[in-house]
Every structure is written in C-alpha cells, then in structure tokens.
C-alpha cells in the first residue's frame, strides 16, 4: 500500500507542469445552532356567540379558509320569536285603540266649535292619542331590538384566515361570549424556543435558515422576547413563502450563534485514497500530496467549501487544478 501511494505521489509531482493555486488563509465562518421552530399565526381570534341559544347551522370545519364577515354558524333562540309574536299582538291592540282615540279626537274638535264640550275634555282626548302613540313607538323599538338579536344569531368570522378548531357541533347550546371557532389570521411566522445560553448571541435582523424538507428557506429574526421561560427564549422569524396549512408544524432551523476562524478549501481539491484524504500543495520540489483531516461542509456566499481541521496551515499554497 505504501509503495502504491508513493508511486501516486511521484506521478502527481511529475506531471504537474502548470497548476492553478490558492493560498490558504483563515476565514471567518458562522457558528450555527440547530433548533426546532413551530409554525404559528400572528393572530388567534375566537369567533364568539353574541346571543344565547342553540347552534342550528355550522358552515365551517377545521382547515377551511374564511373571509372577514363570512357567516360560519347560526344560533337560534326560540324565545325571541315568541317575543316578536307577543309584541305584534300588542301592537295590533294598541293600533286599534289609537284608531278609536283619533276618531274621538276628531269628533271632539267638531264639538268644541259648537260649544258642546269643554277645552279640558278636548285636551284629555289629545292626551289619550299621544299616550297610545308613545306606547306603539316603544313596542316597535322593542320589536326592532328582538329582530336585531335574531340577526346577531349569525356568527361571523372576525378576520381573514384559517379555521383552526371548532369545539362545538350542531345542536350545541351556547351562552353569549362563548367561542364557537378559533380563527388563525394575519399570516404565518415561525416561533423558536432557543436555549438561554445562546440568547445573547442572537440579534434582531439575523438571517435564519429553515429546512422545509424540499429545500432551504431563509428567514429574518424579527423579534426576541425578553422573558425566559423554562430555560428558553422565544423568538419570531419572518419567512417568505412559509406554508401555513399546518399550524403547529415543527421545522428544523439553524441559528447563527457566533463566529470563528477556519481553514476552508473548495470541495473539489480533496481526494480520497485508501481511507485517507489528500490535498495537493506546493512544496520546494514541486506539488506534493498531503494528508489532511477534513471537517464539515461550509457554505460561504452560496459556494460550498470544506473545512480542514488539520494538515493545512495559513500560508500553504493549495493546487486546485492540474494541466
């Protein structure tokens, strides 16, 4: 094996008439911390019942997209219909009394001109008409209130978004203020729970890498919450094109938590022979193969490099291309 490797070294050194080279220098690379982020919606708004009653219609289910003001359910209170029927009956009775009172008032106006009745009696007839008018107006207002409450039986979506949960079903009985559905709106973002030891290494505006399973997305760290809970710091990441179909979905995320100096070389300059990794470097007598220990893959400005843990030092000249 040593003889074969030595022959390869000699062949490489003898045939390298001309070569493209790079001089090794330490470069600043970002230290990344892998954590999980969770897809959340900016707004979580409950669609609440405005009246007490029974759910007679339910128009949405989990996962449906809704628009602000869209009807999602109907609540019915039978007592309101009975109240309107009672008010209608009272209005009919009062209207009949009003008609009679107005007839009496009209006759009184004729009789007062003839001197048959007194002004006091005429005023009593006018008062009776006014009282009945007031009672009718009051009942009409009560009827409008009852009709408005029936209208409020329609539960409307408070905002554009996706229906996250519907904890009721048709036939459920609700009180005013109870939530009929949870609406997630305002778009989606990624919420992180970062170990507290890395909190000081993060800054708003940092670029975050998200593994979507089909590729890597870049996001921006837009908010770091000041309160630490359970040894973790919460942070929000804005991501263009984030899939918000599954709220609560966990996604792998890489956070920049520091910088360090490293020796980087293009991936193509490495060769693997006999279980060892080699890099061609310039020496006094010509190019030679040097055994190195490579580390992980590092991306810098969209280019892929390999970190060299040992075997190269600053100032070494690496041969990148042989002719």
PDB file of C-alpha atoms in Angstrom:
ATOM      1  CA  UNK A   1       0.000   0.000   0.000  1.00  0.00           C
ATOM      2  CA  UNK A   2       2.813   2.426   0.907  1.00  0.00           C
ATOM      3  CA  UNK A   3       4.550   1.645  -2.403  1.00  0.00           C
ATOM      4  CA  UNK A   4       1.374   2.321  -4.345  1.00  0.00           C
ATOM      5  CA  UNK A   5       0.752   5.621  -2.533  1.00  0.00           C
ATOM      6  CA  UNK A   6       4.388   6.659  -3.050  1.00  0.00           C
ATOM      7  CA  UNK A   7       4.037   5.951  -6.795  1.00  0.00           C
ATOM      8  CA  UNK A   8       0.906   8.082  -6.906  1.00  0.00           C
ATOM      9  CA  UNK A   9       2.733  10.928  -5.126  1.00  0.00           C
ATOM     10  CA  UNK A  10       5.591  10.788  -7.640  1.00  0.00           C
ATOM     11  CA  UNK A  11       3.198  10.729 -10.589  1.00  0.00           C
ATOM     12  CA  UNK A  12       1.300  13.716  -9.231  1.00  0.00           C
ATOM     13  CA  UNK A  13       4.501  15.655  -8.630  1.00  0.00           C
ATOM     14  CA  UNK A  14       5.984  14.811 -12.026  1.00  0.00           C
ATOM     15  CA  UNK A  15       3.005  15.668 -14.188  1.00  0.00           C
ATOM     16  CA  UNK A  16       2.085  18.995 -12.597  1.00  0.00           C
ATOM     17  CA  UNK A  17       3.688  21.234 -15.190  1.00  0.00           C
ATOM     18  CA  UNK A  18       1.283  24.051 -14.642  1.00  0.00           C
ATOM     19  CA  UNK A  19      -1.383  24.381 -11.958  1.00  0.00           C
ATOM     20  CA  UNK A  20      -3.936  26.835 -10.604  1.00  0.00           C
ATOM     21  CA  UNK A  21      -3.315  27.541  -6.930  1.00  0.00           C
ATOM     22  CA  UNK A  22      -4.826  29.288  -3.952  1.00  0.00           C
ATOM     23  CA  UNK A  23      -3.100  30.445  -0.808  1.00  0.00           C
ATOM     24  CA  UNK A  24      -4.670  29.198   2.402  1.00  0.00           C
ATOM     25  CA  UNK A  25      -5.840  31.868   4.832  1.00  0.00           C
ATOM     26  CA  UNK A  26      -8.161  31.644   7.836  1.00  0.00           C
ATOM     27  CA  UNK A  27     -11.696  32.757   7.081  1.00  0.00           C
ATOM     28  CA  UNK A  28     -14.483  33.842   9.361  1.00  0.00           C
ATOM     29  CA  UNK A  29     -17.323  31.327   9.424  1.00  0.00           C
ATOM     30  CA  UNK A  30     -20.623  31.434  11.276  1.00  0.00           C
ATOM     31  CA  UNK A  31     -21.340  29.008  14.068  1.00  0.00           C
ATOM     32  CA  UNK A  32     -24.833  27.569  13.705  1.00  0.00           C
ATOM     33  CA  UNK A  33     -27.132  26.091  16.350  1.00  0.00           C
ATOM     34  CA  UNK A  34     -29.827  23.641  15.279  1.00  0.00           C
ATOM     35  CA  UNK A  35     -33.212  24.032  16.976  1.00  0.00           C
ATOM     36  CA  UNK A  36     -36.835  23.463  16.044  1.00  0.00           C
ATOM     37  CA  UNK A  37     -39.297  26.198  15.138  1.00  0.00           C
ATOM     38  CA  UNK A  38     -43.073  25.961  15.146  1.00  0.00           C
ATOM     39  CA  UNK A  39     -45.418  27.470  12.581  1.00  0.00           C
ATOM     40  CA  UNK A  40     -47.806  29.927  14.221  1.00  0.00           C
ATOM     41  CA  UNK A  41     -50.321  32.507  13.013  1.00  0.00           C
ATOM     42  CA  UNK A  42     -49.864  36.137  14.005  1.00  0.00           C
ATOM     43  CA  UNK A  43     -53.434  36.452  15.219  1.00  0.00           C
ATOM     44  CA  UNK A  44     -55.526  33.859  17.036  1.00  0.00           C
ATOM     45  CA  UNK A  45     -59.050  35.233  17.231  1.00  0.00           C
ATOM     46  CA  UNK A  46     -62.090  33.386  18.607  1.00  0.00           C
ATOM     47  CA  UNK A  47     -65.395  33.680  16.773  1.00  0.00           C
ATOM     48  CA  UNK A  48     -67.818  34.164  19.669  1.00  0.00           C
ATOM     49  CA  UNK A  49     -71.557  33.791  20.090  1.00  0.00           C
ATOM     50  CA  UNK A  50     -73.389  37.087  20.601  1.00  0.00           C
ATOM     51  CA  UNK A  51     -76.633  35.610  21.891  1.00  0.00           C
ATOM     52  CA  UNK A  52     -77.617  32.556  23.904  1.00  0.00           C
ATOM     53  CA  UNK A  53     -79.219  29.736  22.013  1.00  0.00           C
ATOM     54  CA  UNK A  54     -78.811  26.516  20.054  1.00  0.00           C
ATOM     55  CA  UNK A  55     -76.482  26.049  17.066  1.00  0.00           C
ATOM     56  CA  UNK A  56     -78.784  25.206  14.162  1.00  0.00           C
ATOM     57  CA  UNK A  57     -76.239  25.634  11.341  1.00  0.00           C
ATOM     58  CA  UNK A  58     -72.467  25.142  11.212  1.00  0.00           C
ATOM     59  CA  UNK A  59     -70.902  26.187   7.923  1.00  0.00           C
ATOM     60  CA  UNK A  60     -67.174  25.558   8.553  1.00  0.00           C
ATOM     61  CA  UNK A  61     -64.838  22.886   9.801  1.00  0.00           C
ATOM     62  CA  UNK A  62     -61.145  22.726  10.703  1.00  0.00           C
ATOM     63  CA  UNK A  63     -58.879  23.775   7.842  1.00  0.00           C
ATOM     64  CA  UNK A  64     -61.411  25.944   5.996  1.00  0.00           C
ATOM     65  CA  UNK A  65     -60.317  29.360   4.750  1.00  0.00           C
ATOM     66  CA  UNK A  66     -62.691  32.155   5.746  1.00  0.00           C
ATOM     67  CA  UNK A  67     -63.044  35.843   4.953  1.00  0.00           C
ATOM     68  CA  UNK A  68     -63.759  38.583   7.473  1.00  0.00           C
ATOM     69  CA  UNK A  69     -67.529  38.900   7.953  1.00  0.00           C
ATOM     70  CA  UNK A  70     -68.292  35.492   6.460  1.00  0.00           C
ATOM     71  CA  UNK A  71     -71.075  33.571   8.217  1.00  0.00           C
ATOM     72  CA  UNK A  72     -69.708  30.477   9.913  1.00  0.00           C
ATOM     73  CA  UNK A  73     -72.667  29.426  12.088  1.00  0.00           C
ATOM     74  CA  UNK A  74     -76.217  30.318  13.104  1.00  0.00           C
ATOM     75  CA  UNK A  75     -77.533  30.345  16.684  1.00  0.00           C
ATOM     76  CA  UNK A  76     -81.262  30.368  17.286  1.00  0.00           C
ATOM     77  CA  UNK A  77     -83.181  31.403  20.419  1.00  0.00           C
ATOM     78  CA  UNK A  78     -86.834  30.360  20.144  1.00  0.00           C
ATOM     79  CA  UNK A  79     -87.825  32.817  22.871  1.00  0.00           C
ATOM     80  CA  UNK A  80     -87.025  35.727  20.552  1.00  0.00           C
ATOM     81  CA  UNK A  81     -89.584  34.542  18.008  1.00  0.00           C
ATOM     82  CA  UNK A  82     -92.191  34.185  20.750  1.00  0.00           C
ATOM     83  CA  UNK A  83     -91.308  37.684  21.976  1.00  0.00           C
ATOM     84  CA  UNK A  84     -91.846  39.142  18.498  1.00  0.00           C
ATOM     85  CA  UNK A  85     -95.230  37.389  18.182  1.00  0.00           C
ATOM     86  CA  UNK A  86     -96.289  38.867  21.553  1.00  0.00           C
ATOM     87  CA  UNK A  87     -95.147  42.331  20.521  1.00  0.00           C
ATOM     88  CA  UNK A  88     -97.060  42.068  17.245  1.00  0.00           C
ATOM     89  CA  UNK A  89    -100.236  41.200  19.133  1.00  0.00           C
ATOM     90  CA  UNK A  90     -99.765  44.137  21.494  1.00  0.00           C
ATOM     91  CA  UNK A  91     -99.128  46.464  18.555  1.00  0.00           C
ATOM     92  CA  UNK A  92    -102.347  45.364  16.874  1.00  0.00           C
ATOM     93  CA  UNK A  93    -104.340  46.024  20.053  1.00  0.00           C
ATOM     94  CA  UNK A  94    -102.757  49.440  20.594  1.00  0.00           C
ATOM     95  CA  UNK A  95    -103.250  50.363  16.948  1.00  0.00           C
ATOM     96  CA  UNK A  96    -106.963  49.609  17.283  1.00  0.00           C
ATOM     97  CA  UNK A  97    -107.144  51.736  20.430  1.00  0.00           C
ATOM     98  CA  UNK A  98    -105.241  54.512  18.642  1.00  0.00           C
ATOM     99  CA  UNK A  99    -107.698  54.479  15.754  1.00  0.00           C
ATOM    100  CA  UNK A 100    -110.590  54.833  18.202  1.00  0.00           C
ATOM    101  CA  UNK A 101    -108.816  57.598  20.122  1.00  0.00           C
ATOM    102  CA  UNK A 102    -108.129  59.540  16.915  1.00  0.00           C
ATOM    103  CA  UNK A 103    -111.824  59.244  15.930  1.00  0.00           C
ATOM    104  CA  UNK A 104    -112.832  60.536  19.354  1.00  0.00           C
ATOM    105  CA  UNK A 105    -110.388  63.410  18.991  1.00  0.00           C
ATOM    106  CA  UNK A 106    -111.752  64.308  15.555  1.00  0.00           C
ATOM    107  CA  UNK A 107    -115.346  64.390  16.910  1.00  0.00           C
ATOM    108  CA  UNK A 108    -114.176  66.455  19.889  1.00  0.00           C
ATOM    109  CA  UNK A 109    -112.637  69.058  17.583  1.00  0.00           C
ATOM    110  CA  UNK A 110    -116.013  69.385  15.823  1.00  0.00           C
ATOM    111  CA  UNK A 111    -117.952  69.566  19.089  1.00  0.00           C
ATOM    112  CA  UNK A 112    -115.645  72.176  20.632  1.00  0.00           C
ATOM    113  CA  UNK A 113    -116.519  74.524  17.778  1.00  0.00           C
ATOM    114  CA  UNK A 114    -120.215  74.117  18.648  1.00  0.00           C
ATOM    115  CA  UNK A 115    -119.548  74.624  22.341  1.00  0.00           C
ATOM    116  CA  UNK A 116    -120.810  71.137  23.246  1.00  0.00           C
ATOM    117  CA  UNK A 117    -117.620  70.037  25.108  1.00  0.00           C
ATOM    118  CA  UNK A 118    -115.020  71.913  27.109  1.00  0.00           C
ATOM    119  CA  UNK A 119    -111.377  72.534  26.278  1.00  0.00           C
ATOM    120  CA  UNK A 120    -110.414  70.242  29.165  1.00  0.00           C
ATOM    121  CA  UNK A 121    -112.240  67.333  27.548  1.00  0.00           C
ATOM    122  CA  UNK A 122    -110.548  68.008  24.218  1.00  0.00           C
ATOM    123  CA  UNK A 123    -107.146  68.014  25.908  1.00  0.00           C
ATOM    124  CA  UNK A 124    -107.940  64.645  27.501  1.00  0.00           C
ATOM    125  CA  UNK A 125    -108.756  63.222  24.069  1.00  0.00           C
ATOM    126  CA  UNK A 126    -105.491  64.583  22.658  1.00  0.00           C
ATOM    127  CA  UNK A 127    -103.537  63.144  25.585  1.00  0.00           C
ATOM    128  CA  UNK A 128    -105.048  59.722  25.003  1.00  0.00           C
ATOM    129  CA  UNK A 129    -103.876  59.820  21.372  1.00  0.00           C
ATOM    130  CA  UNK A 130    -100.363  60.893  22.410  1.00  0.00           C
ATOM    131  CA  UNK A 131    -100.092  58.161  25.053  1.00  0.00           C
ATOM    132  CA  UNK A 132    -101.097  55.473  22.574  1.00  0.00           C
ATOM    133  CA  UNK A 133     -98.624  56.840  20.010  1.00  0.00           C
ATOM    134  CA  UNK A 134     -95.863  56.622  22.621  1.00  0.00           C
ATOM    135  CA  UNK A 135     -96.782  53.066  23.619  1.00  0.00           C
ATOM    136  CA  UNK A 136     -96.785  51.961  19.986  1.00  0.00           C
ATOM    137  CA  UNK A 137     -93.360  53.559  19.380  1.00  0.00           C
ATOM    138  CA  UNK A 138     -91.989  51.828  22.492  1.00  0.00           C
ATOM    139  CA  UNK A 139     -93.252  48.423  21.358  1.00  0.00           C
ATOM    140  CA  UNK A 140     -91.895  48.972  17.860  1.00  0.00           C
ATOM    141  CA  UNK A 141     -88.471  49.720  19.352  1.00  0.00           C
ATOM    142  CA  UNK A 142     -88.673  46.536  21.451  1.00  0.00           C
ATOM    143  CA  UNK A 143     -89.521  44.592  18.311  1.00  0.00           C
ATOM    144  CA  UNK A 144     -86.516  46.075  16.490  1.00  0.00           C
ATOM    145  CA  UNK A 145     -84.269  45.002  19.397  1.00  0.00           C
ATOM    146  CA  UNK A 146     -85.638  41.447  19.230  1.00  0.00           C
ATOM    147  CA  UNK A 147     -85.185  41.340  15.453  1.00  0.00           C
ATOM    148  CA  UNK A 148     -81.615  42.629  15.847  1.00  0.00           C
ATOM    149  CA  UNK A 149     -80.858  39.908  18.386  1.00  0.00           C
ATOM    150  CA  UNK A 150     -82.133  37.312  15.913  1.00  0.00           C
ATOM    151  CA  UNK A 151     -79.773  38.793  13.315  1.00  0.00           C
ATOM    152  CA  UNK A 152     -76.906  38.548  15.823  1.00  0.00           C
ATOM    153  CA  UNK A 153     -77.530  34.821  15.928  1.00  0.00           C
ATOM    154  CA  UNK A 154     -75.302  34.666  12.835  1.00  0.00           C
ATOM    155  CA  UNK A 155     -71.719  34.075  13.989  1.00  0.00           C
ATOM    156  CA  UNK A 156     -69.315  35.896  11.658  1.00  0.00           C
ATOM    157  CA  UNK A 157     -65.608  35.342  11.035  1.00  0.00           C
ATOM    158  CA  UNK A 158     -63.701  38.134  12.811  1.00  0.00           C
ATOM    159  CA  UNK A 159     -60.833  38.179  10.298  1.00  0.00           C
ATOM    160  CA  UNK A 160     -59.455  36.556   7.172  1.00  0.00           C
ATOM    161  CA  UNK A 161     -57.690  33.321   7.999  1.00  0.00           C
ATOM    162  CA  UNK A 162     -57.889  29.598   8.537  1.00  0.00           C
ATOM    163  CA  UNK A 163     -60.229  27.776  10.904  1.00  0.00           C
ATOM    164  CA  UNK A 164     -58.011  26.054  13.468  1.00  0.00           C
ATOM    165  CA  UNK A 165     -60.619  24.472  15.722  1.00  0.00           C
ATOM    166  CA  UNK A 166     -64.386  24.138  16.019  1.00  0.00           C
ATOM    167  CA  UNK A 167     -65.144  22.908  19.545  1.00  0.00           C
ATOM    168  CA  UNK A 168     -68.932  22.735  19.039  1.00  0.00           C
ATOM    169  CA  UNK A 169     -71.362  20.875  16.793  1.00  0.00           C
ATOM    170  CA  UNK A 170     -74.904  21.354  15.580  1.00  0.00           C
ATOM    171  CA  UNK A 171     -77.301  21.221  18.496  1.00  0.00           C
ATOM    172  CA  UNK A 172     -74.802  22.641  20.989  1.00  0.00           C
ATOM    173  CA  UNK A 173     -76.155  25.219  23.427  1.00  0.00           C
ATOM    174  CA  UNK A 174     -74.037  28.357  23.823  1.00  0.00           C
ATOM    175  CA  UNK A 175     -74.083  31.389  26.075  1.00  0.00           C
ATOM    176  CA  UNK A 176     -73.136  34.891  24.936  1.00  0.00           C
ATOM    177  CA  UNK A 177     -69.354  35.233  24.628  1.00  0.00           C
ATOM    178  CA  UNK A 178     -68.573  31.534  24.204  1.00  0.00           C
ATOM    179  CA  UNK A 179     -66.113  30.671  21.416  1.00  0.00           C
ATOM    180  CA  UNK A 180     -67.586  28.739  18.532  1.00  0.00           C
ATOM    181  CA  UNK A 181     -64.379  28.563  16.448  1.00  0.00           C
ATOM    182  CA  UNK A 182     -60.749  29.665  16.547  1.00  0.00           C
ATOM    183  CA  UNK A 183     -59.541  31.642  13.530  1.00  0.00           C
ATOM    184  CA  UNK A 184     -55.839  31.973  12.756  1.00  0.00           C
ATOM    185  CA  UNK A 185     -55.174  35.079  10.675  1.00  0.00           C
ATOM    186  CA  UNK A 186     -52.620  37.737   9.851  1.00  0.00           C
ATOM    187  CA  UNK A 187     -50.272  35.377   8.018  1.00  0.00           C
ATOM    188  CA  UNK A 188     -47.818  32.843   9.409  1.00  0.00           C
ATOM    189  CA  UNK A 189     -44.446  33.087  11.102  1.00  0.00           C
ATOM    190  CA  UNK A 190     -42.025  30.712  12.782  1.00  0.00           C
ATOM    191  CA  UNK A 191     -41.702  30.774  16.572  1.00  0.00           C
ATOM    192  CA  UNK A 192     -38.492  29.460  18.102  1.00  0.00           C
ATOM    193  CA  UNK A 193     -37.586  28.348  21.626  1.00  0.00           C
ATOM    194  CA  UNK A 194     -33.848  28.999  21.908  1.00  0.00           C
ATOM    195  CA  UNK A 195     -31.713  27.740  24.842  1.00  0.00           C
ATOM    196  CA  UNK A 196     -30.936  30.664  27.129  1.00  0.00           C
ATOM    197  CA  UNK A 197     -27.169  30.246  26.765  1.00  0.00           C
ATOM    198  CA  UNK A 198     -27.495  31.393  23.147  1.00  0.00           C
ATOM    199  CA  UNK A 199     -29.798  34.346  23.885  1.00  0.00           C
ATOM    200  CA  UNK A 200     -27.010  36.938  23.897  1.00  0.00           C
ATOM    201  CA  UNK A 201     -25.688  35.637  20.572  1.00  0.00           C
ATOM    202  CA  UNK A 202     -28.922  36.474  18.744  1.00  0.00           C
ATOM    203  CA  UNK A 203     -29.881  39.846  17.318  1.00  0.00           C
ATOM    204  CA  UNK A 204     -32.983  41.062  15.524  1.00  0.00           C
ATOM    205  CA  UNK A 205     -32.271  41.087  11.803  1.00  0.00           C
ATOM    206  CA  UNK A 206     -30.160  37.902  11.819  1.00  0.00           C
ATOM    207  CA  UNK A 207     -30.624  35.555   8.871  1.00  0.00           C
ATOM    208  CA  UNK A 208     -32.090  32.182   9.797  1.00  0.00           C
ATOM    209  CA  UNK A 209     -32.005  29.003   7.704  1.00  0.00           C
ATOM    210  CA  UNK A 210     -35.089  26.763   7.674  1.00  0.00           C
ATOM    211  CA  UNK A 211     -35.162  23.196   6.355  1.00  0.00           C
ATOM    212  CA  UNK A 212     -38.551  22.690   4.691  1.00  0.00           C
ATOM    213  CA  UNK A 213     -37.888  19.100   3.645  1.00  0.00           C
ATOM    214  CA  UNK A 214     -37.810  20.117  -0.011  1.00  0.00           C
ATOM    215  CA  UNK A 215     -35.141  22.800   0.295  1.00  0.00           C
ATOM    216  CA  UNK A 216     -33.755  25.539   2.490  1.00  0.00           C
ATOM    217  CA  UNK A 217     -35.565  28.826   3.096  1.00  0.00           C
ATOM    218  CA  UNK A 218     -34.035  31.929   4.599  1.00  0.00           C
ATOM    219  CA  UNK A 219     -35.885  33.942   7.200  1.00  0.00           C
ATOM    220  CA  UNK A 220     -35.249  37.056   9.284  1.00  0.00           C
ATOM    221  CA  UNK A 221     -35.258  37.133  13.064  1.00  0.00           C
ATOM    222  CA  UNK A 222     -37.735  39.958  13.744  1.00  0.00           C
ATOM    223  CA  UNK A 223     -38.440  39.715  17.474  1.00  0.00           C
ATOM    224  CA  UNK A 224     -36.726  38.339  20.556  1.00  0.00           C
ATOM    225  CA  UNK A 225     -38.912  38.168  23.663  1.00  0.00           C
ATOM    226  CA  UNK A 226     -37.298  39.403  26.896  1.00  0.00           C
ATOM    227  CA  UNK A 227     -38.854  36.843  29.237  1.00  0.00           C
ATOM    228  CA  UNK A 228     -37.103  33.484  29.682  1.00  0.00           C
ATOM    229  CA  UNK A 229     -39.359  30.535  30.481  1.00  0.00           C
ATOM    230  CA  UNK A 230     -38.107  27.045  31.251  1.00  0.00           C
ATOM    231  CA  UNK A 231     -34.562  27.999  30.277  1.00  0.00           C
ATOM    232  CA  UNK A 232     -35.587  29.053  26.786  1.00  0.00           C
ATOM    233  CA  UNK A 233     -36.031  32.337  24.957  1.00  0.00           C
ATOM    234  CA  UNK A 234     -38.842  32.782  22.467  1.00  0.00           C
ATOM    235  CA  UNK A 235     -38.123  34.437  19.139  1.00  0.00           C
ATOM    236  CA  UNK A 236     -40.163  35.073  15.969  1.00  0.00           C
ATOM    237  CA  UNK A 237     -38.879  34.589  12.424  1.00  0.00           C
ATOM    238  CA  UNK A 238     -40.450  36.073   9.298  1.00  0.00           C
ATOM    239  CA  UNK A 239     -40.215  33.657   6.347  1.00  0.00           C
ATOM    240  CA  UNK A 240     -41.393  34.430   2.821  1.00  0.00           C
ATOM    241  CA  UNK A 241     -43.268  31.515   1.311  1.00  0.00           C
ATOM    242  CA  UNK A 242     -43.842  29.737   4.623  1.00  0.00           C
ATOM    243  CA  UNK A 243     -46.518  27.057   4.258  1.00  0.00           C
ATOM    244  CA  UNK A 244     -49.244  27.876   6.790  1.00  0.00           C
ATOM    245  CA  UNK A 245     -51.534  24.943   6.036  1.00  0.00           C
ATOM    246  CA  UNK A 246     -50.405  23.160   9.205  1.00  0.00           C
ATOM    247  CA  UNK A 247     -50.276  25.464  12.202  1.00  0.00           C
ATOM    248  CA  UNK A 248     -48.064  23.963  14.897  1.00  0.00           C
ATOM    249  CA  UNK A 249     -45.814  22.158  12.390  1.00  0.00           C
ATOM    250  CA  UNK A 250     -42.249  21.799  13.742  1.00  0.00           C
ATOM    251  CA  UNK A 251     -39.404  22.589  11.335  1.00  0.00           C
ATOM    252  CA  UNK A 252     -35.606  22.300  11.752  1.00  0.00           C
ATOM    253  CA  UNK A 253     -33.958  25.719  11.990  1.00  0.00           C
ATOM    254  CA  UNK A 254     -30.308  26.824  12.111  1.00  0.00           C
ATOM    255  CA  UNK A 255     -29.462  29.918  14.153  1.00  0.00           C
ATOM    256  CA  UNK A 256     -26.246  31.962  13.922  1.00  0.00           C
ATOM    257  CA  UNK A 257     -24.822  31.911  17.454  1.00  0.00           C
ATOM    258  CA  UNK A 258     -21.225  33.058  16.893  1.00  0.00           C
ATOM    259  CA  UNK A 259     -18.226  33.291  14.573  1.00  0.00           C
ATOM    260  CA  UNK A 260     -14.829  31.591  14.429  1.00  0.00           C
ATOM    261  CA  UNK A 261     -11.780  31.304  12.201  1.00  0.00           C
ATOM    262  CA  UNK A 262     -11.409  28.246   9.970  1.00  0.00           C
ATOM    263  CA  UNK A 263      -9.303  26.921   7.100  1.00  0.00           C
ATOM    264  CA  UNK A 264     -11.568  26.416   4.079  1.00  0.00           C
ATOM    265  CA  UNK A 265     -10.810  24.868   0.710  1.00  0.00           C
ATOM    266  CA  UNK A 266     -13.019  24.063  -2.286  1.00  0.00           C
ATOM    267  CA  UNK A 267     -14.594  20.633  -2.076  1.00  0.00           C
ATOM    268  CA  UNK A 268     -13.046  19.658  -5.417  1.00  0.00           C
ATOM    269  CA  UNK A 269      -9.427  19.827  -4.191  1.00  0.00           C
ATOM    270  CA  UNK A 270      -9.934  16.912  -1.820  1.00  0.00           C
ATOM    271  CA  UNK A 271      -9.156  13.378  -2.979  1.00  0.00           C
ATOM    272  CA  UNK A 272      -9.902  10.207  -1.049  1.00  0.00           C
ATOM    273  CA  UNK A 273      -7.446   7.299  -1.433  1.00  0.00           C
ATOM    274  CA  UNK A 274      -7.091   4.244   0.761  1.00  0.00           C
ATOM    275  CA  UNK A 275      -9.305   5.642   3.501  1.00  0.00           C
ATOM    276  CA  UNK A 276      -7.288   8.887   3.736  1.00  0.00           C
ATOM    277  CA  UNK A 277      -7.985  12.389   2.446  1.00  0.00           C
ATOM    278  CA  UNK A 278      -5.311  14.220   0.447  1.00  0.00           C
ATOM    279  CA  UNK A 279      -4.774  17.759  -0.804  1.00  0.00           C
ATOM    280  CA  UNK A 280      -2.111  18.772  -3.316  1.00  0.00           C
ATOM    281  CA  UNK A 281       0.061  21.610  -2.011  1.00  0.00           C
ATOM    282  CA  UNK A 282       3.054  23.432  -3.469  1.00  0.00           C
ATOM    283  CA  UNK A 283       6.422  22.497  -1.946  1.00  0.00           C
ATOM    284  CA  UNK A 284      10.038  23.396  -2.679  1.00  0.00           C
ATOM    285  CA  UNK A 285      10.485  20.461  -5.026  1.00  0.00           C
ATOM    286  CA  UNK A 286       7.051  20.760  -6.626  1.00  0.00           C
ATOM    287  CA  UNK A 287       3.487  19.748  -5.779  1.00  0.00           C
ATOM    288  CA  UNK A 288       3.068  17.031  -3.169  1.00  0.00           C
ATOM    289  CA  UNK A 289       0.074  15.203  -1.700  1.00  0.00           C
ATOM    290  CA  UNK A 290      -0.549  15.979   1.963  1.00  0.00           C
ATOM    291  CA  UNK A 291      -2.782  14.020   4.276  1.00  0.00           C
ATOM    292  CA  UNK A 292      -5.469  16.215   5.883  1.00  0.00           C
ATOM    293  CA  UNK A 293      -8.383  15.747   8.263  1.00  0.00           C
ATOM    294  CA  UNK A 294     -11.487  17.385   6.766  1.00  0.00           C
ATOM    295  CA  UNK A 295     -14.383  18.707   8.793  1.00  0.00           C
ATOM    296  CA  UNK A 296     -17.905  19.647   7.780  1.00  0.00           C
ATOM    297  CA  UNK A 297     -19.231  21.370   4.697  1.00  0.00           C
ATOM    298  CA  UNK A 298     -19.441  25.168   4.934  1.00  0.00           C
ATOM    299  CA  UNK A 299     -21.354  27.447   2.582  1.00  0.00           C
ATOM    300  CA  UNK A 300     -19.957  30.937   2.027  1.00  0.00           C
ATOM    301  CA  UNK A 301     -21.723  33.361  -0.340  1.00  0.00           C
ATOM    302  CA  UNK A 302     -23.533  30.472  -1.991  1.00  0.00           C
ATOM    303  CA  UNK A 303     -20.326  28.478  -2.597  1.00  0.00           C
ATOM    304  CA  UNK A 304     -19.566  25.127  -0.966  1.00  0.00           C
ATOM    305  CA  UNK A 305     -16.291  24.690   0.922  1.00  0.00           C
ATOM    306  CA  UNK A 306     -14.801  22.017   3.155  1.00  0.00           C
ATOM    307  CA  UNK A 307     -13.255  22.892   6.482  1.00  0.00           C
ATOM    308  CA  UNK A 308      -9.786  21.415   7.122  1.00  0.00           C
ATOM    309  CA  UNK A 309      -9.233  20.556  10.774  1.00  0.00           C
ATOM    310  CA  UNK A 310      -5.552  19.583  10.453  1.00  0.00           C
ATOM    311  CA  UNK A 311      -2.931  19.134   7.753  1.00  0.00           C
ATOM    312  CA  UNK A 312      -3.019  22.692   6.383  1.00  0.00           C
ATOM    313  CA  UNK A 313      -1.849  25.983   7.854  1.00  0.00           C
ATOM    314  CA  UNK A 314      -2.163  29.613   6.912  1.00  0.00           C
ATOM    315  CA  UNK A 315       0.209  30.411   4.049  1.00  0.00           C
ATOM    316  CA  UNK A 316       0.136  26.959   2.422  1.00  0.00           C
ATOM    317  CA  UNK A 317      -0.491  27.031  -1.326  1.00  0.00           C
ATOM    318  CA  UNK A 318      -3.099  24.529  -2.499  1.00  0.00           C
ATOM    319  CA  UNK A 319      -3.119  23.312  -6.078  1.00  0.00           C
ATOM    320  CA  UNK A 320      -6.685  23.444  -7.349  1.00  0.00           C
ATOM    321  CA  UNK A 321      -6.215  22.442 -10.976  1.00  0.00           C
ATOM    322  CA  UNK A 322      -3.587  20.446 -12.859  1.00  0.00           C
ATOM    323  CA  UNK A 323      -2.886  20.680 -16.555  1.00  0.00           C
TER     324      UNK A 323
END
